[in-house]
Amino acid sequence: MTQDSSGADLTGLAVPLSDEEQAVVARITGGQWSKYARVAMAALSSLPWVGIVMNAATTLAQENSQDSSYRAMYWWVKVHEDKLREVAGSLQEMFERFESFGDGVEERVNSEEYMSLVRKTFTQWDHAETDEKKQMLRKLITNAGGLNIAQDDLVRMFLDWIDRYHEFHFSVIGEVYKQPGITRREIWTNLRGSVPRDDSEEADLFRLLLHDLSTGRVIRQHRETDALGHFVKQQPQRRSTGQSSSVYESAFEATKPYVLTELGKQFVHYVLTDLATPLTQAKASPSPPASSE
């Protein structure tokens, strides 16, 4: 029987960890989550600075010097120890959520397919520029533990979206999620207040955001569908006998409603909320469930 330094049983892992790896995992996670040790090791292996920090911290603990190089190393270690605590906190939040996924979660999260997602996610997490993106990555990889392998391509696509888009993109997605059928003008006023001129830099930015999300198939204009799910063509409107408009459509147009695409709904469900699908339920369905409020 293999045990970590806390006495927890580490047998039953698909690929047993070495004594050194077990010691690292126990130190990072506190030794409480031995059944998810391979997940922790996959995450840590994607962060090349982890081993350096732990070795440097050990060296500092054995020395007592006041020279400048010692002080520089000391502050470097302190900064990265804060990052290490942040990683540990994210891992522990993940493992606590795993416990709600039901039977089969250990098999799923210890699979090589899930390990690959964990390594990709934490590499991206390490380079994320904001805490908001780190939280989204943590939620996605956690919820991915409750999905079957057939849905891993969806998870990879959502990882790409998190990397590609910025906080303003996500704010727009949130507004469309909260109020399906919202117009461009309503989105802007909810997020920024007064409406600027159409020839302003704010208007250019807003056009770019909506273009990104529309071409990325995250949001779209609302369309009616028939019983088979086909989009129904709108009947062309008769031309008014009055004079046509002499200006282009505003970036803050107020009549065309926007909604999330089905992919957009799944993105909100697995990335922007703490909702999660138990593994047993996910296996019974070929696609993730629609987002619910």
Coordinates of C-alpha atoms in Angstrom, one line a residue:
M1 CA 0.0 0.0 0.0
T2 CA 1.3 3.5 -1.0
Q3 CA 0.7 6.4 1.4
D4 CA 1.4 10.1 1.3
S5 CA 3.0 11.9 4.2
S6 CA -0.4 12.4 5.8
G7 CA -1.0 8.7 5.8
A8 CA -3.7 8.8 3.1
D9 CA -4.0 5.8 0.8
L10 CA -2.7 6.5 -2.7
T11 CA -3.3 3.1 -4.2
G12 CA -5.6 2.6 -7.1
L13 CA -4.1 5.4 -9.2
A14 CA -3.8 4.6 -12.9
V15 CA -0.1 5.7 -12.8
P16 CA 1.3 5.6 -9.2
L17 CA 3.1 8.8 -8.1
S18 CA 6.7 8.7 -6.9
D19 CA 7.5 9.4 -3.3
E20 CA 8.8 12.8 -4.3
E21 CA 5.6 13.6 -6.2
Q22 CA 3.4 12.4 -3.4
A23 CA 5.4 14.7 -1.0
V24 CA 4.8 17.7 -3.3
V25 CA 1.1 17.0 -3.6
A26 CA 0.7 16.5 0.1
R27 CA 2.5 19.8 0.8
I28 CA 0.4 21.8 -1.8
T29 CA -3.1 20.3 -0.9
G30 CA -2.5 19.5 2.7
G31 CA -2.8 15.7 2.1
Q32 CA -6.6 15.8 2.2
W33 CA -7.3 14.8 -1.4
S34 CA -5.2 11.8 -2.1
K35 CA -7.7 10.3 -4.5
Y36 CA -7.3 13.4 -6.7
A37 CA -3.5 13.4 -6.4
R38 CA -2.9 12.8 -10.2
V39 CA -5.1 15.9 -11.0
A40 CA -3.0 18.0 -8.6
M41 CA 0.2 16.6 -10.1
A42 CA -1.0 17.3 -13.7
A43 CA -1.8 20.9 -12.7
L44 CA 1.6 21.4 -10.9
S45 CA 3.6 19.9 -13.8
S46 CA 2.3 22.6 -16.1
L47 CA 3.7 25.3 -13.8
P48 CA 7.5 25.1 -14.2
W49 CA 8.2 27.5 -11.4
V50 CA 6.7 25.3 -8.7
G51 CA 9.7 23.0 -8.2
I52 CA 12.1 26.0 -8.2
V53 CA 10.1 27.8 -5.5
M54 CA 10.0 24.8 -3.2
N55 CA 13.7 24.1 -3.6
A56 CA 14.5 27.8 -3.1
A57 CA 12.3 27.9 0.0
T58 CA 14.1 24.9 1.4
T59 CA 17.5 26.5 0.7
L60 CA 16.5 29.7 2.4
A61 CA 15.3 27.9 5.5
Q62 CA 18.8 26.4 5.9
E63 CA 20.6 29.7 5.5
N64 CA 20.8 32.9 7.4
S65 CA 22.5 35.5 5.3
Q66 CA 21.9 39.3 4.9
D67 CA 23.6 39.8 1.6
S68 CA 21.7 41.3 -1.3
S69 CA 21.5 38.0 -3.3
Y70 CA 19.9 36.3 -0.3
R71 CA 17.3 39.2 0.1
A72 CA 16.5 39.1 -3.6
M73 CA 15.9 35.3 -3.5
Y74 CA 13.8 35.8 -0.3
W75 CA 11.4 38.2 -2.0
W76 CA 11.2 36.2 -5.2
V77 CA 10.2 33.2 -3.1
K78 CA 7.7 35.2 -1.2
V79 CA 6.0 36.4 -4.4
H80 CA 5.8 32.9 -5.8
E81 CA 4.7 31.4 -2.6
D82 CA 1.6 33.6 -2.8
K83 CA 1.0 32.2 -6.3
L84 CA 1.5 28.7 -5.0
R85 CA -1.1 29.3 -2.3
E86 CA -3.5 30.6 -5.0
V87 CA -2.9 27.4 -7.0
A88 CA -3.5 25.3 -3.9
G89 CA -6.8 27.2 -3.2
S90 CA -8.0 26.6 -6.8
L91 CA -7.2 22.9 -6.6
Q92 CA -9.0 22.5 -3.2
E93 CA -12.1 24.3 -4.6
M94 CA -12.0 21.9 -7.6
F95 CA -11.8 18.8 -5.4
E96 CA -14.6 19.9 -3.1
R97 CA -16.8 20.3 -6.2
F98 CA -15.8 16.9 -7.5
E99 CA -17.5 15.4 -4.4
S100 CA -20.9 16.6 -5.7
F101 CA -20.6 14.9 -9.1
G102 CA -21.6 11.4 -8.0
D103 CA -20.4 8.0 -9.0
G104 CA -17.7 7.7 -11.6
V105 CA -16.0 11.1 -11.0
E106 CA -12.7 9.4 -9.8
E107 CA -12.5 7.4 -13.0
R108 CA -13.2 10.4 -15.1
V109 CA -10.8 12.8 -13.4
N110 CA -8.0 10.3 -13.3
S111 CA -8.3 9.6 -17.0
E112 CA -5.5 10.6 -19.4
E113 CA -8.1 12.7 -21.4
Y114 CA -8.9 14.8 -18.3
M115 CA -5.2 15.1 -17.4
S116 CA -4.6 16.6 -20.8
L117 CA -7.3 19.2 -20.1
V118 CA -5.9 20.0 -16.7
R119 CA -2.4 20.6 -18.0
K120 CA -3.8 22.9 -20.8
T121 CA -6.0 24.8 -18.3
F122 CA -3.3 25.4 -15.7
T123 CA -0.8 26.5 -18.3
Q124 CA -3.4 29.0 -19.4
W125 CA -4.2 29.9 -15.8
D126 CA -0.6 30.7 -15.1
H127 CA -0.5 33.3 -17.9
A128 CA -4.0 34.7 -17.3
E129 CA -3.9 38.5 -16.8
T130 CA -6.8 38.9 -14.5
D131 CA -8.4 37.1 -11.5
E132 CA -11.7 36.9 -13.4
K133 CA -10.1 34.8 -16.1
K134 CA -8.5 32.5 -13.5
Q135 CA -11.9 32.0 -11.9
M136 CA -13.4 31.1 -15.3
L137 CA -10.7 28.6 -16.0
R138 CA -11.1 27.0 -12.6
K139 CA -14.9 26.7 -13.1
L140 CA -14.5 25.2 -16.5
I141 CA -11.9 22.6 -15.6
T142 CA -13.9 21.7 -12.5
N143 CA -17.1 21.3 -14.4
A144 CA -15.2 19.3 -17.1
G145 CA -14.7 16.7 -14.4
G146 CA -18.4 16.0 -14.7
L147 CA -18.5 15.6 -18.4
N148 CA -17.8 12.6 -20.6
I149 CA -14.9 12.3 -23.0
A150 CA -17.1 13.0 -26.0
Q151 CA -17.5 16.6 -24.7
D152 CA -13.8 17.4 -24.3
D153 CA -13.6 19.2 -27.6
L154 CA -16.2 21.6 -26.3
V155 CA -14.1 22.2 -23.2
R156 CA -11.1 22.9 -25.4
M157 CA -13.1 25.4 -27.5
F158 CA -14.2 27.2 -24.3
L159 CA -10.6 27.4 -23.2
D160 CA -9.8 29.1 -26.5
W161 CA -12.7 31.5 -25.9
I162 CA -11.4 32.5 -22.5
D163 CA -7.9 33.1 -23.9
R164 CA -9.3 35.1 -26.9
Y165 CA -11.9 37.3 -25.3
H166 CA -11.5 40.1 -22.8
E167 CA -13.5 41.2 -19.8
F168 CA -15.7 43.5 -21.8
H169 CA -16.7 40.6 -24.1
F170 CA -17.7 38.6 -21.0
S171 CA -19.7 41.5 -19.6
V172 CA -21.6 41.6 -22.9
I173 CA -22.2 37.9 -22.8
G174 CA -23.5 38.3 -19.2
E175 CA -26.0 41.0 -20.2
V176 CA -27.4 38.9 -23.1
Y177 CA -27.6 35.9 -20.7
K178 CA -29.5 37.9 -18.0
Q179 CA -31.9 39.5 -20.5
P180 CA -32.5 37.4 -23.7
G181 CA -33.8 39.7 -26.4
I182 CA -31.7 42.7 -25.2
T183 CA -30.8 45.3 -27.8
R184 CA -27.4 46.8 -28.5
R185 CA -28.4 50.1 -26.9
E186 CA -29.6 48.4 -23.7
I187 CA -26.4 46.4 -23.5
W188 CA -24.3 49.6 -23.7
T189 CA -26.4 51.6 -21.2
N190 CA -26.5 48.7 -18.7
L191 CA -22.7 48.5 -18.8
R192 CA -21.5 52.0 -19.5
G193 CA -24.4 54.4 -19.1
S194 CA -24.8 57.3 -21.5
V195 CA -24.7 56.6 -25.3
P196 CA -21.8 58.2 -27.1
R197 CA -21.6 59.4 -30.7
D198 CA -21.5 56.9 -33.5
D199 CA -18.1 58.3 -34.7
S200 CA -16.5 57.9 -31.3
E201 CA -13.9 55.4 -30.2
E202 CA -16.4 53.9 -27.8
A203 CA -18.7 53.1 -30.7
D204 CA -15.9 51.5 -32.6
L205 CA -15.0 49.4 -29.6
F206 CA -18.6 48.3 -29.2
R207 CA -19.0 47.3 -32.9
L208 CA -15.8 45.3 -32.6
L209 CA -17.0 43.4 -29.5
L210 CA -20.3 42.5 -31.0
H211 CA -18.6 41.5 -34.3
D212 CA -16.2 39.2 -32.3
L213 CA -19.0 37.5 -30.4
S214 CA -21.3 37.2 -33.4
T215 CA -18.7 35.7 -35.7
G216 CA -17.5 33.5 -32.9
R217 CA -21.0 32.1 -32.6
V218 CA -21.5 33.2 -29.0
I219 CA -24.4 35.6 -29.5
R220 CA -26.7 36.3 -32.5
Q221 CA -29.8 38.3 -33.4
H222 CA -33.0 36.6 -32.4
R223 CA -34.8 34.6 -35.1
E224 CA -38.0 32.7 -35.1
T225 CA -37.8 28.9 -35.7
D226 CA -40.3 26.3 -37.0
A227 CA -41.2 23.0 -35.3
L228 CA -38.1 21.4 -36.7
G229 CA -35.7 24.1 -35.5
H230 CA -35.2 25.7 -38.8
F231 CA -34.7 29.5 -38.8
V232 CA -37.7 31.1 -40.5
K233 CA -36.9 33.8 -43.1
Q234 CA -38.3 37.2 -42.3
Q235 CA -40.7 38.6 -44.9
P236 CA -39.2 41.6 -46.6
Q237 CA -40.8 44.8 -45.4
R238 CA -42.5 47.0 -47.9
R239 CA -40.7 50.2 -48.6
S240 CA -42.1 53.2 -47.0
T241 CA -43.4 55.9 -49.3
G242 CA -41.6 58.4 -47.1
Q243 CA -38.0 59.5 -47.5
S244 CA -35.4 56.8 -46.5
S245 CA -32.9 57.4 -43.8
S246 CA -29.7 59.3 -44.8
V247 CA -27.5 57.8 -42.1
Y248 CA -26.1 54.3 -41.4
E249 CA -27.5 52.1 -38.7
S250 CA -26.2 53.1 -35.2
A251 CA -23.8 51.0 -33.2
F252 CA -26.3 51.4 -30.5
E253 CA -29.4 50.4 -32.5
A254 CA -32.4 49.8 -30.3
T255 CA -34.9 47.5 -32.1
K256 CA -33.0 44.3 -33.0
P257 CA -32.9 41.7 -30.1
Y258 CA -29.9 39.6 -29.3
V259 CA -29.7 36.2 -27.7
L260 CA -27.1 33.6 -26.8
T261 CA -26.4 30.9 -29.3
E262 CA -26.7 27.3 -28.0
L263 CA -22.9 27.3 -27.7
G264 CA -23.1 30.6 -25.9
K265 CA -25.5 29.1 -23.4
Q266 CA -23.2 26.2 -22.7
F267 CA -20.3 28.6 -22.2
V268 CA -22.3 30.5 -19.6
H269 CA -23.4 27.3 -17.9
Y270 CA -19.9 25.8 -17.5
V271 CA -17.7 28.9 -17.3
L272 CA -19.6 31.9 -15.9
T273 CA -21.7 30.1 -13.3
D274 CA -21.0 27.6 -10.6
L275 CA -23.6 25.2 -12.0
A276 CA -22.4 21.7 -12.7
T277 CA -23.7 18.5 -14.2
P278 CA -23.2 15.2 -12.3
L279 CA -21.1 12.7 -14.4
T280 CA -23.9 10.1 -14.3
Q281 CA -26.3 12.7 -15.8
A282 CA -23.8 13.9 -18.4
K283 CA -23.3 10.3 -19.6
A284 CA -27.0 9.9 -20.2
S285 CA -27.1 12.8 -22.7
P286 CA -25.0 13.4 -25.8
S287 CA -24.7 17.1 -25.1
P288 CA -24.5 19.4 -22.1
P289 CA -27.8 20.6 -20.6
A290 CA -29.0 24.1 -21.4
S291 CA -28.2 26.8 -19.0
S292 CA -30.7 27.5 -16.3
E293 CA -31.2 30.4 -14.0

